[in-house]
Amino acid sequence: MAPRVDAIGLVVADMSRSLSFYRRLGLDFPEGADSEPHVEAPLPGGLRLLLDTVETIRSFDPGWQAPKEGGARMALAFACDDAADVDKVYADLVSAGYEGHKEPWDAVWGQRYAVVHDPDGNGVDLFAPLS
């Protein structure tokens, strides 16, 4: 049997900040998990998003280092209901203090698109089909 994708894992510097960010995007993390070293949220289709603190990763990989110059090497993409929702979600996250990377625009591939960074600098894409 071939391996199958089961989870997407992120290493986070501040669990509470990361949970706040991803909860704003609708993910369901357990209440009271802000000080936990490892937290999981179910995703559609049976996948899970795993958040682990730097300390947790270093407990089994003492030499682990965050990505160097250029930041994160992965991104998550969140589908929004429509083009206006892309603008709304982006504005909500930026007004909450998260870093907007690319303001919403109408992409040539037929989607309203925007990019915001999570608290650890990972790109989070917001998109919806253009009408």
mmCIF file of C-alpha atoms in Angstrom:
data_model
loop_
_atom_site.group_PDB
_atom_site.id
_atom_site.type_symbol
_atom_site.label_atom_id
_atom_site.label_comp_id
_atom_site.label_asym_id
_atom_site.label_seq_id
_atom_site.Cartn_x
_atom_site.Cartn_y
_atom_site.Cartn_z
ATOM 1 C CA MET A 1 0.000 0.000 0.000
ATOM 2 C CA ALA A 2 1.319 3.435 -0.920
ATOM 3 C CA PRO A 3 1.703 6.097 1.753
ATOM 4 C CA ARG A 4 -1.078 8.687 1.855
ATOM 5 C CA VAL A 5 -1.132 12.302 2.961
ATOM 6 C CA ASP A 6 -2.645 12.446 6.443
ATOM 7 C CA ALA A 7 -1.568 15.766 7.933
ATOM 8 C CA ILE A 8 0.160 19.078 7.303
ATOM 9 C CA GLY A 9 2.489 20.179 10.073
ATOM 10 C CA LEU A 10 3.680 23.672 10.941
ATOM 11 C CA VAL A 11 6.370 24.641 13.430
ATOM 12 C CA VAL A 12 5.222 27.701 15.394
ATOM 13 C CA ALA A 13 7.143 30.129 17.577
ATOM 14 C CA ASP A 14 4.099 31.181 19.624
ATOM 15 C CA MET A 15 1.255 28.664 19.915
ATOM 16 C CA SER A 16 -1.273 31.196 21.196
ATOM 17 C CA ARG A 17 -0.660 33.657 18.328
ATOM 18 C CA SER A 18 -0.797 30.891 15.744
ATOM 19 C CA LEU A 19 -4.031 29.470 17.153
ATOM 20 C CA SER A 20 -5.585 32.936 17.103
ATOM 21 C CA PHE A 21 -4.593 33.405 13.449
ATOM 22 C CA TYR A 22 -5.873 30.038 12.222
ATOM 23 C CA ARG A 23 -9.058 30.244 14.297
ATOM 24 C CA ARG A 24 -9.811 33.530 12.485
ATOM 25 C CA LEU A 25 -9.682 31.452 9.307
ATOM 26 C CA GLY A 26 -12.278 29.050 10.694
ATOM 27 C CA LEU A 27 -10.147 26.150 11.887
ATOM 28 C CA ASP A 28 -11.401 24.321 14.959
ATOM 29 C CA PHE A 29 -8.639 23.879 17.520
ATOM 30 C CA PRO A 30 -9.481 22.675 21.029
ATOM 31 C CA GLU A 31 -10.245 25.368 23.600
ATOM 32 C CA GLY A 32 -7.503 25.883 26.151
ATOM 33 C CA ALA A 33 -4.809 24.674 23.753
ATOM 34 C CA ASP A 34 -2.884 27.967 23.767
ATOM 35 C CA SER A 35 -0.130 26.644 26.023
ATOM 36 C CA GLU A 36 0.052 23.127 24.561
ATOM 37 C CA PRO A 37 3.221 22.006 22.735
ATOM 38 C CA HIS A 38 1.242 20.154 20.000
ATOM 39 C CA VAL A 39 -2.256 20.909 18.714
ATOM 40 C CA GLU A 40 -4.339 19.471 15.861
ATOM 41 C CA ALA A 41 -7.357 20.653 13.878
ATOM 42 C CA PRO A 42 -9.411 18.514 11.499
ATOM 43 C CA LEU A 43 -9.495 19.639 7.860
ATOM 44 C CA PRO A 44 -11.995 18.782 5.128
ATOM 45 C CA GLY A 45 -11.407 15.415 3.526
ATOM 46 C CA GLY A 46 -9.961 13.876 6.672
ATOM 47 C CA LEU A 47 -6.642 15.742 6.714
ATOM 48 C CA ARG A 48 -5.361 17.435 9.861
ATOM 49 C CA LEU A 49 -3.364 20.610 10.472
ATOM 50 C CA LEU A 50 -0.737 20.029 13.160
ATOM 51 C CA LEU A 51 0.923 22.870 15.060
ATOM 52 C CA ASP A 52 4.076 22.118 17.044
ATOM 53 C CA THR A 53 6.160 24.565 19.041
ATOM 54 C CA VAL A 54 9.842 25.009 18.248
ATOM 55 C CA GLU A 55 10.603 23.420 21.624
ATOM 56 C CA THR A 56 8.577 20.329 20.715
ATOM 57 C CA ILE A 57 10.453 19.860 17.444
ATOM 58 C CA ARG A 58 13.807 20.401 19.146
ATOM 59 C CA SER A 59 12.897 17.772 21.775
ATOM 60 C CA PHE A 60 13.430 15.071 19.112
ATOM 61 C CA ASP A 61 15.506 17.067 16.574
ATOM 62 C CA PRO A 62 17.886 19.223 18.648
ATOM 63 C CA GLY A 63 19.543 20.745 15.581
ATOM 64 C CA TRP A 64 16.307 21.972 13.972
ATOM 65 C CA GLN A 65 16.582 25.522 12.609
ATOM 66 C CA ALA A 66 13.933 27.806 11.165
ATOM 67 C CA PRO A 67 14.241 28.545 7.421
ATOM 68 C CA LYS A 68 16.894 31.140 6.634
ATOM 69 C CA GLU A 69 16.729 34.187 4.359
ATOM 70 C CA GLY A 70 13.567 34.192 2.299
ATOM 71 C CA GLY A 71 11.297 32.832 5.028
ATOM 72 C CA ALA A 72 8.961 29.885 4.908
ATOM 73 C CA ARG A 73 9.035 27.235 2.234
ATOM 74 C CA MET A 74 5.361 26.350 2.205
ATOM 75 C CA ALA A 75 1.961 28.001 2.045
ATOM 76 C CA LEU A 76 -1.593 27.063 2.892
ATOM 77 C CA ALA A 77 -4.461 28.119 0.640
ATOM 78 C CA PHE A 78 -7.952 28.916 1.916
ATOM 79 C CA ALA A 79 -10.926 29.018 -0.450
ATOM 80 C CA CYS A 80 -13.294 31.908 0.242
ATOM 81 C CA ASP A 81 -16.990 32.072 -0.663
ATOM 82 C CA ASP A 82 -16.561 34.742 -3.329
ATOM 83 C CA ALA A 83 -14.285 37.575 -4.453
ATOM 84 C CA ALA A 84 -15.709 40.016 -1.885
ATOM 85 C CA ASP A 85 -14.998 37.490 0.858
ATOM 86 C CA VAL A 86 -11.299 37.434 -0.128
ATOM 87 C CA ASP A 87 -11.185 41.194 0.472
ATOM 88 C CA LYS A 88 -13.094 40.873 3.751
ATOM 89 C CA VAL A 89 -10.947 38.060 5.193
ATOM 90 C CA TYR A 90 -7.729 39.810 4.140
ATOM 91 C CA ALA A 91 -8.856 43.092 5.743
ATOM 92 C CA ASP A 92 -9.889 41.276 8.929
ATOM 93 C CA LEU A 93 -6.509 39.586 9.302
ATOM 94 C CA VAL A 94 -4.501 42.725 8.528
ATOM 95 C CA SER A 95 -6.608 44.839 10.906
ATOM 96 C CA ALA A 96 -5.960 42.193 13.588
ATOM 97 C CA GLY A 97 -2.242 42.871 13.183
ATOM 98 C CA TYR A 98 -1.138 40.096 10.843
ATOM 99 C CA GLU A 99 1.205 40.931 7.970
ATOM 100 C CA GLY A 100 -0.455 41.463 4.619
ATOM 101 C CA HIS A 101 1.938 40.295 1.910
ATOM 102 C CA LYS A 102 -0.079 40.885 -1.278
ATOM 103 C CA GLU A 103 -3.297 42.846 -1.191
ATOM 104 C CA PRO A 104 -6.259 41.270 -2.989
ATOM 105 C CA TRP A 105 -6.043 41.370 -6.775
ATOM 106 C CA ASP A 106 -7.787 39.839 -9.762
ATOM 107 C CA ALA A 107 -5.349 37.166 -10.937
ATOM 108 C CA VAL A 108 -4.963 36.301 -14.611
ATOM 109 C CA TRP A 109 -5.971 32.701 -13.842
ATOM 110 C CA GLY A 110 -9.512 33.822 -12.969
ATOM 111 C CA GLN A 111 -9.441 34.159 -9.192
ATOM 112 C CA ARG A 112 -9.526 36.950 -6.646
ATOM 113 C CA TYR A 113 -6.324 36.310 -4.722
ATOM 114 C CA ALA A 114 -4.454 37.673 -1.690
ATOM 115 C CA VAL A 115 -1.592 36.561 0.523
ATOM 116 C CA VAL A 116 -1.141 37.191 4.245
ATOM 117 C CA HIS A 117 1.603 35.831 6.499
ATOM 118 C CA ASP A 118 0.840 33.803 9.593
ATOM 119 C CA PRO A 119 2.730 34.696 12.800
ATOM 120 C CA ASP A 120 5.695 32.566 11.686
ATOM 121 C CA GLY A 121 5.963 34.059 8.203
ATOM 122 C CA ASN A 122 4.254 31.236 6.322
ATOM 123 C CA GLY A 123 2.275 32.389 3.313
ATOM 124 C CA VAL A 124 -1.465 31.928 3.574
ATOM 125 C CA ASP A 125 -3.282 32.360 0.280
ATOM 126 C CA LEU A 126 -6.907 33.485 0.139
ATOM 127 C CA PHE A 127 -8.785 32.891 -3.101
ATOM 128 C CA ALA A 128 -12.166 32.668 -4.807
ATOM 129 C CA PRO A 129 -13.307 32.423 -8.420
ATOM 130 C CA LEU A 130 -14.033 35.716 -10.152
ATOM 131 C CA SER A 131 -17.663 36.107 -11.169
#
